Amino acid sequence: MLQIVIENLGKISRASLDLRPLTIFIGPNNTNKSWAAYSIYGILENSALKVLAQEYLNPKSQFTNSPLRKELFEIVNSFEKNFYVEIDVIKLAKDYLRILLDDVTRLFSKELVFLFFNVKEKELFKQFKIAIYLEDSMFNNCINNLQQKEFIQKHVIGGIEEKKFLEITKKSGENLLIISGEMLEDIPLKMVKFFIIYHLLEVIKTSLFTMSFIFPAERKALILLEEKIMSDPLGELLSEKPEIMKDLYHVLSSILLKGKYTYQRPIKDFLTMMERIKKIASGKVPFETNEKFNREVILRLLKTIVEGDIDYEDLEDLGIRLKFKPIATEVSLPIHVTSSMVKTLVPFYGYFKYLASGNDFIIIDEPEMNLHPKAQVMLLELFSIFINLSFSYSLVGNYLLLTTHTPYLLEHLINLIHPAKVWQTKEELFKEFFLKEKNVFLTPENVAIYLFEPSGNIIDVFDRKNIEIDWSTFSDIAGKISEITFKLEEIQEDDY
């Protein structure tokens, strides 16, 4: 279990949230559901690690006395002697994973939150704090998770003859991580130190989640405007330059994180994700897949929901673009002329096909957007299967955090949880569900539901023992509508 503690965020004075593989935030508008979800994403995504690496390199930073900083500097110093060092990365993670999470949350709370939400009004987050805690069983699962992972990172200088100046590798099932390289005259030592520290932070953090992804409520519009919004002349200029220029660009970008953004970080990251998906689909970026994660099942089920195939096509001079081919037709449609449902689900297709690792943290703001109730509950079944597939081979699988305003998801969620305790009938029950998949059921222990109230209180509304949800936030409105209807009928009867 992953515990998040949030203080002084909008109306929220203090809240403790136990995140589980499926966590759902419900409640009226303006109760800070998205702020809370986005803040959790902010401490789990990797950009914060780049800034933390810069802070560690700053002798006057607030992290001067961090035990993790001291340990990483010892590793860097050992590397400088022979440009080679071997590390027991499992021991490193055991000793410092919790310290890394503490340092990241402190950095986010004090500095990055303002830039993350792109606000100048610092009073909004002046007293804000966020913290993350791992219970012992979750911590142990993270360490075992890291041992099974493979890690390869290379930095080279391009040109007539490509030269490698840094390589960091770890094989699956092994504890040993090897850093090797050579000092080249045109590579600043500080840059080498940055890459070593950043990648070590990255490795430690991947014991928890490989990557974090966010799907903001604006996603439907963003995929249509992606190319114009993501225009980056500097990036385009450097993309044709030697590899070291790309590395330098990323370093400068991480430093500039302390500058200004046009958009909130979640929106920028979503656009970056879609751009990366496009590059993988076009072959410009290698496709790194986890063979243990059965993405084909998820893509097949997504095809059932959208009633067609989503894919990329290369139009040569026009570049690569998304297309949709409805079932039982030979016609392919450009995405901008498809239904709202297809546009809304396009980002999920890209993520599932090209990025999903089976050990990701995903935040989805209002997954029900533009979807008919049937499609909403089918998508919930898809998410359940997505979670179960990941935990079939990993102790730390996929974690999903949803914010929602629809009662359909909660009503059907109860259906998905109830059969988990009726094992003898599960073989037949799955046929009654929309996607008709055996691994659609969730255990109560893998679900958390929190109600955000206008007062700022956050309440756990899921009774795991009795498998019941207090969804008065929806039923109260339905009751009010019925009351109005009843009074109107009374008035009509009096008129007669």
Coordinates of C-alpha atoms in Angstrom, one line a residue:
M1 CA 0.0 0.0 0.0
L2 CA 1.1 3.5 -0.9
Q3 CA 0.2 6.2 1.5
I4 CA 0.0 9.9 0.4
V5 CA -0.4 12.7 2.9
I6 CA -1.5 16.1 1.6
E7 CA -1.6 19.3 3.6
N8 CA -2.9 22.8 2.7
L9 CA -4.0 22.2 -0.9
G10 CA -6.9 24.4 -1.7
K11 CA -9.7 23.5 0.6
I12 CA -7.9 20.4 1.9
S13 CA -6.2 21.1 5.2
R14 CA -4.9 17.6 5.7
A15 CA -5.7 14.3 4.1
S16 CA -4.2 10.8 4.2
L17 CA -4.9 8.6 1.2
D18 CA -4.0 5.0 0.8
L19 CA -3.5 4.4 -2.9
R20 CA -4.3 1.0 -4.3
P21 CA -4.1 -0.5 -7.8
L22 CA -7.4 1.2 -8.5
T23 CA -8.1 4.4 -6.6
I24 CA -11.0 6.6 -7.5
F25 CA -11.7 10.2 -6.4
I26 CA -15.3 11.4 -6.4
G27 CA -17.1 14.5 -5.2
P28 CA -18.6 17.8 -6.4
N29 CA -16.7 20.2 -8.6
N30 CA -14.2 22.6 -7.0
T31 CA -13.3 20.2 -4.2
N32 CA -9.6 19.8 -5.4
K33 CA -9.8 16.3 -6.8
S34 CA -7.7 17.1 -9.8
W35 CA -5.3 19.2 -7.8
A36 CA -4.7 16.3 -5.4
A37 CA -4.4 13.8 -8.3
Y38 CA -2.0 16.1 -10.2
S39 CA 0.1 16.7 -7.1
I40 CA 0.5 12.9 -6.7
Y41 CA 1.6 12.7 -10.3
G42 CA 4.0 15.5 -9.7
I43 CA 6.0 13.6 -7.1
L44 CA 6.1 10.4 -9.1
E45 CA 7.0 11.6 -12.6
N46 CA 10.7 11.7 -13.6
S47 CA 11.2 15.4 -14.4
A48 CA 11.4 16.1 -10.6
L49 CA 14.4 13.7 -10.5
K50 CA 16.3 15.9 -13.1
V51 CA 15.8 18.9 -10.9
L52 CA 16.8 17.0 -7.8
A53 CA 20.0 15.9 -9.5
Q54 CA 20.8 19.5 -10.2
E55 CA 20.1 20.3 -6.6
Y56 CA 22.4 17.6 -5.4
L57 CA 25.2 19.1 -7.6
N58 CA 24.6 22.6 -6.0
P59 CA 26.8 22.9 -2.9
K60 CA 24.4 25.5 -1.4
S61 CA 21.2 23.6 -1.9
Q62 CA 18.7 22.5 0.8
F63 CA 19.9 18.9 0.2
T64 CA 23.5 19.4 1.3
N65 CA 23.0 17.0 4.2
S66 CA 20.9 14.4 2.4
P67 CA 22.3 10.9 3.0
L68 CA 21.4 9.9 -0.5
R69 CA 23.4 12.9 -1.9
K70 CA 26.5 11.9 0.0
E71 CA 26.2 8.3 -1.2
L72 CA 25.8 9.3 -4.8
F73 CA 28.8 11.6 -4.6
E74 CA 30.9 8.7 -3.3
I75 CA 29.8 6.7 -6.3
V76 CA 30.7 9.5 -8.7
N77 CA 34.1 9.9 -7.0
S78 CA 34.8 6.2 -7.5
F79 CA 33.8 6.4 -11.1
E80 CA 36.2 9.4 -11.7
K81 CA 39.2 7.3 -10.7
N82 CA 38.9 4.6 -13.4
F83 CA 35.8 5.7 -15.3
Y84 CA 34.3 2.5 -14.1
V85 CA 32.3 1.5 -11.0
E86 CA 30.1 -1.4 -9.9
I87 CA 27.2 -0.9 -7.5
D88 CA 24.9 -3.2 -5.6
V89 CA 21.8 -1.3 -6.8
I90 CA 19.5 -3.5 -4.7
K91 CA 21.3 -2.5 -1.5
L92 CA 21.3 1.1 -2.7
A93 CA 17.5 1.0 -3.2
K94 CA 17.0 -0.7 0.2
D95 CA 19.0 2.0 1.9
Y96 CA 17.8 5.0 0.1
L97 CA 14.4 4.5 -1.7
R98 CA 12.5 6.1 1.2
I99 CA 15.1 8.9 1.5
L100 CA 14.7 9.6 -2.3
L101 CA 10.9 9.9 -1.9
D102 CA 11.4 12.3 1.0
D103 CA 13.8 14.5 -0.9
V104 CA 11.5 14.5 -4.0
T105 CA 8.4 15.4 -2.0
R106 CA 10.3 18.2 -0.1
L107 CA 11.5 19.7 -3.4
F108 CA 8.1 19.5 -5.0
S109 CA 6.4 21.0 -1.9
K110 CA 8.7 23.9 -1.6
E111 CA 9.6 24.8 -5.1
L112 CA 8.3 22.7 -8.0
V113 CA 4.6 22.9 -7.2
F114 CA 4.4 26.6 -8.4
L115 CA 6.0 25.7 -11.7
F116 CA 4.1 22.5 -12.0
F117 CA 0.7 24.3 -11.8
N118 CA 2.1 27.3 -13.6
V119 CA 0.9 29.9 -11.1
K120 CA 2.5 33.2 -10.1
E121 CA 0.2 33.5 -7.0
K122 CA 2.5 31.8 -4.5
E123 CA -0.1 32.2 -1.8
L124 CA -2.0 29.4 -3.3
F125 CA 0.6 26.8 -2.3
K126 CA 2.6 28.7 0.3
Q127 CA 1.8 26.1 3.1
F128 CA 1.4 23.2 0.8
K129 CA 3.1 19.9 1.7
I130 CA 2.9 16.4 0.2
A131 CA 4.6 13.2 1.5
I132 CA 4.7 9.6 0.4
Y133 CA 5.1 6.6 2.6
L134 CA 5.6 2.9 1.7
E135 CA 4.4 0.2 4.1
D136 CA 6.9 -2.6 4.7
S137 CA 5.2 -5.1 2.4
M138 CA 5.0 -2.5 -0.4
F139 CA 8.7 -1.6 0.2
N140 CA 9.8 -5.2 0.0
N141 CA 7.8 -5.7 -3.2
C142 CA 9.5 -2.6 -4.7
I143 CA 13.0 -4.0 -4.0
N144 CA 12.0 -7.4 -5.6
N145 CA 10.6 -5.5 -8.5
L146 CA 13.8 -3.7 -9.1
Q147 CA 15.8 -6.9 -9.1
Q148 CA 13.8 -8.2 -12.0
K149 CA 14.3 -5.1 -14.1
E150 CA 16.8 -4.4 -16.8
F151 CA 18.3 -1.0 -17.2
I152 CA 20.4 0.3 -20.2
Q153 CA 21.3 3.9 -20.7
K154 CA 24.0 5.1 -23.1
H155 CA 25.3 8.6 -23.8
V156 CA 27.4 9.1 -27.0
I157 CA 28.9 11.9 -29.1
G158 CA 27.8 11.6 -32.7
G159 CA 29.8 12.6 -35.8
I160 CA 31.8 10.6 -38.3
E161 CA 32.7 8.1 -35.6
E162 CA 30.3 7.7 -32.7
K163 CA 32.0 7.7 -29.3
K164 CA 30.4 6.5 -26.1
F165 CA 31.3 8.6 -23.0
L166 CA 28.9 7.0 -20.5
E167 CA 27.0 3.7 -20.2
I168 CA 24.9 2.4 -17.3
T169 CA 23.6 -1.2 -17.4
K170 CA 21.9 -3.7 -15.2
K171 CA 20.7 -7.1 -16.2
S172 CA 17.3 -8.6 -15.1
G173 CA 17.6 -10.8 -12.1
E174 CA 20.9 -9.3 -11.0
N175 CA 21.9 -6.9 -8.2
L176 CA 24.8 -5.4 -10.0
L177 CA 24.7 -2.1 -11.8
I178 CA 27.7 -1.1 -13.9
I179 CA 28.7 2.5 -14.8
S180 CA 31.4 2.7 -17.4
G181 CA 32.8 5.4 -19.8
E182 CA 35.7 7.5 -20.8
M183 CA 36.6 11.1 -20.3
L184 CA 36.5 13.1 -23.5
E185 CA 37.9 16.6 -23.8
D186 CA 34.7 18.1 -25.1
I187 CA 32.5 16.7 -22.4
P188 CA 32.2 18.8 -19.2
L189 CA 32.8 16.7 -16.1
K190 CA 29.8 18.3 -14.4
M191 CA 27.6 17.0 -17.2
V192 CA 28.9 13.5 -16.7
K193 CA 28.2 13.8 -12.9
F194 CA 24.7 15.0 -13.7
F195 CA 23.9 12.0 -15.9
I196 CA 25.3 9.5 -13.3
I197 CA 23.4 11.1 -10.4
Y198 CA 20.2 11.5 -12.5
H199 CA 20.2 7.9 -13.8
L200 CA 20.9 6.5 -10.3
L201 CA 17.9 8.4 -9.0
E202 CA 16.0 7.0 -11.9
V203 CA 17.0 3.4 -11.2
I204 CA 16.1 3.7 -7.5
K205 CA 12.7 5.3 -8.3
T206 CA 11.9 2.6 -10.9
S207 CA 11.7 0.1 -8.1
L208 CA 8.3 1.7 -7.4
F209 CA 7.1 2.5 -10.9
T210 CA 8.8 2.3 -14.2
M211 CA 7.0 5.5 -15.5
S212 CA 4.1 7.8 -14.6
F213 CA 1.6 9.0 -17.1
I214 CA -1.2 11.5 -17.0
F215 CA -4.4 11.9 -19.1
P216 CA -5.8 15.3 -18.3
A217 CA -9.4 16.3 -18.9
E218 CA -8.3 18.4 -21.9
R219 CA -7.0 15.4 -23.8
K220 CA -9.6 15.3 -26.6
A221 CA -8.8 18.8 -27.7
L222 CA -5.1 18.4 -27.1
I223 CA -4.6 15.5 -29.6
L224 CA -6.2 17.7 -32.3
L225 CA -3.9 20.7 -31.6
E226 CA -0.8 18.7 -30.6
E227 CA 1.4 19.6 -33.6
K228 CA 0.9 23.3 -33.2
I229 CA 1.2 23.3 -29.4
M230 CA 4.4 21.2 -29.5
S231 CA 6.2 23.4 -32.0
D232 CA 9.8 23.6 -30.7
P233 CA 12.2 25.3 -33.1
L234 CA 15.2 24.7 -30.8
G235 CA 14.4 21.0 -30.4
E236 CA 14.0 20.6 -34.1
L237 CA 17.3 22.3 -34.7
L238 CA 19.1 20.1 -32.2
S239 CA 17.4 16.9 -33.4
E240 CA 19.7 16.7 -36.4
K241 CA 22.8 17.4 -34.3
P242 CA 25.2 15.0 -32.6
E243 CA 23.8 13.0 -29.6
I244 CA 25.7 15.2 -27.1
M245 CA 23.6 18.2 -28.3
K246 CA 20.4 16.3 -27.5
D247 CA 21.8 15.4 -24.1
L248 CA 22.7 19.1 -23.5
Y249 CA 19.3 20.1 -24.6
H250 CA 17.7 17.8 -22.0
V251 CA 20.0 19.1 -19.3
L252 CA 19.1 22.7 -20.1
S253 CA 15.5 21.8 -20.2
S254 CA 15.7 20.3 -16.7
I255 CA 17.4 23.5 -15.4
L256 CA 14.8 25.6 -17.1
L257 CA 12.1 23.7 -15.2
K258 CA 12.6 26.5 -12.8
G259 CA 11.5 29.0 -15.4
K260 CA 8.0 29.5 -16.8
Y261 CA 5.6 27.2 -18.6
T262 CA 2.9 28.2 -21.0
Y263 CA 0.8 25.2 -19.7
Q264 CA 0.5 23.3 -16.5
R265 CA 3.0 20.5 -16.3
P266 CA 0.4 17.7 -16.7
I267 CA -0.7 19.1 -20.0
K268 CA 2.9 19.5 -21.2
D269 CA 3.7 16.0 -20.2
F270 CA 0.6 14.6 -21.9
L271 CA 1.6 16.4 -25.1
T272 CA 5.2 15.1 -24.8
M273 CA 3.8 11.5 -24.3
M274 CA 1.7 11.8 -27.5
E275 CA 4.7 13.2 -29.4
R276 CA 6.8 10.2 -28.2
I277 CA 4.1 7.8 -29.2
K278 CA 4.2 9.3 -32.7
K279 CA 7.9 9.0 -33.0
I280 CA 7.8 5.3 -31.9
A281 CA 5.1 4.6 -34.4
S282 CA 7.1 6.2 -37.2
G283 CA 10.3 4.3 -36.3
K284 CA 12.2 7.4 -35.2
V285 CA 12.5 6.2 -31.7
P286 CA 13.1 2.5 -30.8
F287 CA 10.1 0.5 -29.4
E288 CA 11.1 -0.9 -26.0
T289 CA 8.5 -3.4 -25.0
N290 CA 8.0 -5.6 -21.9
E291 CA 7.3 -9.0 -23.4
K292 CA 5.7 -10.2 -20.1
F293 CA 3.0 -7.6 -20.4
N294 CA 0.3 -8.9 -22.8
R295 CA -0.6 -5.6 -24.5
E296 CA -2.4 -7.5 -27.4
V297 CA -5.2 -8.4 -25.0
I298 CA -5.8 -4.8 -24.0
L299 CA -5.6 -3.6 -27.6
R300 CA -8.1 -6.2 -28.7
L301 CA -10.5 -5.1 -26.0
L302 CA -10.1 -1.4 -26.8
K303 CA -11.0 -2.3 -30.4
T304 CA -14.2 -3.8 -29.1
I305 CA -15.0 -0.6 -27.2
V306 CA -14.3 1.8 -30.0
E307 CA -15.8 -0.6 -32.6
G308 CA -12.8 -0.2 -34.9
D309 CA -9.0 0.0 -35.3
I310 CA -6.9 3.0 -34.3
D311 CA -3.5 3.2 -35.8
Y312 CA -0.9 5.5 -37.4
E313 CA -0.3 5.9 -41.1
D314 CA 2.6 7.5 -42.9
L315 CA 1.4 10.0 -45.5
E316 CA 5.0 10.7 -46.6
D317 CA 5.1 14.4 -47.3
L318 CA 2.3 15.1 -44.8
G319 CA 4.0 13.0 -42.1
I320 CA 2.5 10.4 -39.8
R321 CA -1.0 10.8 -38.5
L322 CA -3.7 8.9 -36.6
K323 CA -6.4 7.1 -38.5
F324 CA -9.6 5.1 -37.5
K325 CA -11.0 2.2 -39.4
P326 CA -14.5 1.2 -38.3
I327 CA -15.3 -2.5 -38.0
A328 CA -16.6 -4.2 -41.2
T329 CA -15.5 -1.3 -43.5
E330 CA -12.5 -0.7 -45.7
V331 CA -12.6 3.1 -45.1
S332 CA -10.0 4.7 -42.8
L333 CA -10.9 8.1 -41.3
P334 CA -8.5 10.8 -40.1
I335 CA -9.0 11.2 -36.4
H336 CA -10.4 14.8 -36.6
V337 CA -13.6 13.6 -38.4
T338 CA -14.3 10.6 -36.0
S339 CA -16.7 10.5 -33.1
S340 CA -16.0 12.2 -29.8
M341 CA -15.6 8.7 -28.2
V342 CA -12.8 7.8 -30.7
K343 CA -11.0 11.1 -30.1
T344 CA -11.2 10.6 -26.4
L345 CA -9.8 7.1 -26.4
V346 CA -7.0 7.7 -28.9
P347 CA -4.4 8.5 -26.2
F348 CA -5.2 5.2 -24.4
Y349 CA -4.5 3.3 -27.6
G350 CA -1.1 5.0 -28.0
Y351 CA -0.2 4.4 -24.4
F352 CA -1.3 0.7 -24.4
K353 CA 0.5 -0.1 -27.7
Y354 CA 3.7 1.8 -27.4
L355 CA 4.5 2.8 -23.8
A356 CA 2.8 0.5 -21.2
S357 CA 5.4 -1.4 -19.2
G358 CA 3.1 -3.3 -16.8
N359 CA 4.5 -1.3 -13.8
D360 CA 3.2 2.2 -14.4
F361 CA 1.4 4.8 -12.4
I362 CA -1.4 6.3 -14.4
I363 CA -3.8 9.2 -13.6
I364 CA -6.9 9.7 -15.7
D365 CA -9.0 12.8 -15.2
E366 CA -12.7 12.0 -15.9
P367 CA -12.3 8.8 -18.0
E368 CA -16.1 9.0 -18.8
M369 CA -15.7 12.1 -20.9
N370 CA -17.7 11.9 -24.2
L371 CA -18.6 8.2 -23.5
H372 CA -22.0 6.6 -23.5
P373 CA -22.7 4.7 -20.2
K374 CA -22.1 1.4 -22.0
A375 CA -18.6 2.6 -23.1
Q376 CA -17.9 3.9 -19.7
V377 CA -18.4 0.6 -17.9
M378 CA -16.6 -1.3 -20.7
L379 CA -13.6 1.0 -20.2
L380 CA -13.8 0.3 -16.4
E381 CA -13.6 -3.5 -17.2
L382 CA -10.6 -2.8 -19.5
F383 CA -8.9 -1.0 -16.7
S384 CA -9.5 -3.9 -14.3
I385 CA -8.0 -6.3 -16.8
F386 CA -5.1 -4.0 -17.3
I387 CA -4.4 -4.1 -13.6
N388 CA -4.8 -7.8 -13.2
L389 CA -2.5 -8.6 -16.2
S390 CA 0.3 -6.6 -14.6
F391 CA 0.0 -8.3 -11.2
S392 CA 0.0 -11.7 -12.8
Y393 CA 3.8 -11.4 -13.2
S394 CA 4.9 -8.5 -11.0
L395 CA 4.6 -7.8 -7.3
V396 CA 4.2 -4.1 -8.1
G397 CA 1.9 -3.8 -11.2
N398 CA 0.0 -1.0 -12.7
Y399 CA -1.7 1.6 -10.4
L400 CA -4.6 3.7 -11.7
L401 CA -5.9 6.8 -10.1
L402 CA -9.2 8.1 -11.6
T403 CA -11.3 11.2 -10.9
T404 CA -14.9 10.9 -11.9
H405 CA -18.4 12.4 -11.9
T406 CA -20.3 9.5 -13.2
P407 CA -22.3 7.0 -11.0
Y408 CA -22.0 4.3 -13.7
L409 CA -18.4 3.5 -12.9
L410 CA -19.1 3.0 -9.2
E411 CA -22.2 1.0 -9.7
H412 CA -20.4 -1.4 -12.1
L413 CA -17.3 -1.5 -9.9
I414 CA -19.4 -3.2 -7.2
N415 CA -20.2 -5.9 -9.8
L416 CA -16.5 -6.3 -10.5
I417 CA -15.6 -6.7 -6.9
H418 CA -18.5 -9.0 -5.6
P419 CA -17.5 -12.1 -7.6
A420 CA -14.0 -11.9 -6.1
K421 CA -15.4 -13.6 -3.0
V422 CA -17.5 -16.1 -4.9
W423 CA -14.7 -18.1 -6.5
Q424 CA -16.8 -21.2 -7.3
T425 CA -19.1 -19.2 -9.7
K426 CA -16.5 -16.9 -11.3
E427 CA -16.0 -19.3 -14.2
E428 CA -19.6 -18.6 -15.4
L429 CA -20.1 -15.0 -14.1
F430 CA -17.5 -13.4 -16.4
K431 CA -19.8 -14.2 -19.4
E432 CA -22.4 -11.8 -18.1
F433 CA -20.0 -8.9 -18.3
F434 CA -19.5 -6.6 -21.3
L435 CA -16.0 -7.7 -22.3
K436 CA -16.5 -11.3 -21.3
E437 CA -13.0 -11.7 -19.9
K438 CA -12.2 -14.1 -17.0
N439 CA -9.6 -11.7 -15.4
V440 CA -12.0 -8.8 -15.1
F441 CA -12.7 -9.2 -11.4
L442 CA -11.0 -7.1 -8.7
T443 CA -10.4 -7.9 -5.0
P444 CA -11.6 -5.4 -2.4
E445 CA -8.0 -5.0 -1.2
N446 CA -7.0 -3.6 -4.6
V447 CA -9.6 -0.8 -4.6
A448 CA -9.9 2.6 -2.8
I449 CA -12.6 5.2 -3.2
Y450 CA -12.4 8.7 -1.7
L451 CA -15.1 11.4 -1.5
F452 CA -13.9 15.0 -1.7
E453 CA -16.3 17.2 0.2
P454 CA -16.9 21.0 -0.3
S455 CA -15.7 21.5 3.3
G456 CA -12.2 20.1 2.4
N457 CA -12.7 16.8 4.1
I458 CA -11.8 13.7 2.3
I459 CA -13.6 10.5 3.3
D460 CA -12.9 6.9 2.6
V461 CA -16.4 5.7 1.3
F462 CA -15.6 2.1 0.4
D463 CA -16.5 -0.6 3.0
R464 CA -14.3 -3.5 2.0
K465 CA -15.8 -5.9 4.4
N466 CA -19.4 -5.6 3.1
I467 CA -18.3 -4.4 -0.4
E468 CA -20.4 -1.2 -0.3
I469 CA -19.9 2.3 -1.5
D470 CA -21.4 5.4 0.1
W471 CA -22.3 7.3 -3.1
S472 CA -24.6 9.8 -1.6
T473 CA -22.8 12.5 -3.6
F474 CA -24.7 11.0 -6.6
S475 CA -27.8 9.6 -5.0
D476 CA -28.6 12.9 -3.2
I477 CA -28.9 14.6 -6.6
A478 CA -31.0 11.8 -8.0
G479 CA -33.3 12.1 -5.0
K480 CA -33.6 15.8 -5.5
I481 CA -34.5 15.3 -9.2
S482 CA -37.2 12.8 -8.2
E483 CA -38.5 15.3 -5.6
I484 CA -38.8 18.0 -8.2
T485 CA -40.6 15.6 -10.6
F486 CA -43.0 14.5 -7.9
K487 CA -43.9 18.1 -7.0
L488 CA -44.4 19.0 -10.7
E489 CA -46.8 16.0 -11.0
E490 CA -48.7 17.2 -7.9
I491 CA -49.1 20.7 -9.5
Q492 CA -50.3 19.2 -12.7
E493 CA -52.9 17.1 -10.9
D494 CA -54.2 20.2 -9.0
D495 CA -54.6 22.0 -12.3
Y496 CA -56.9 19.3 -13.4

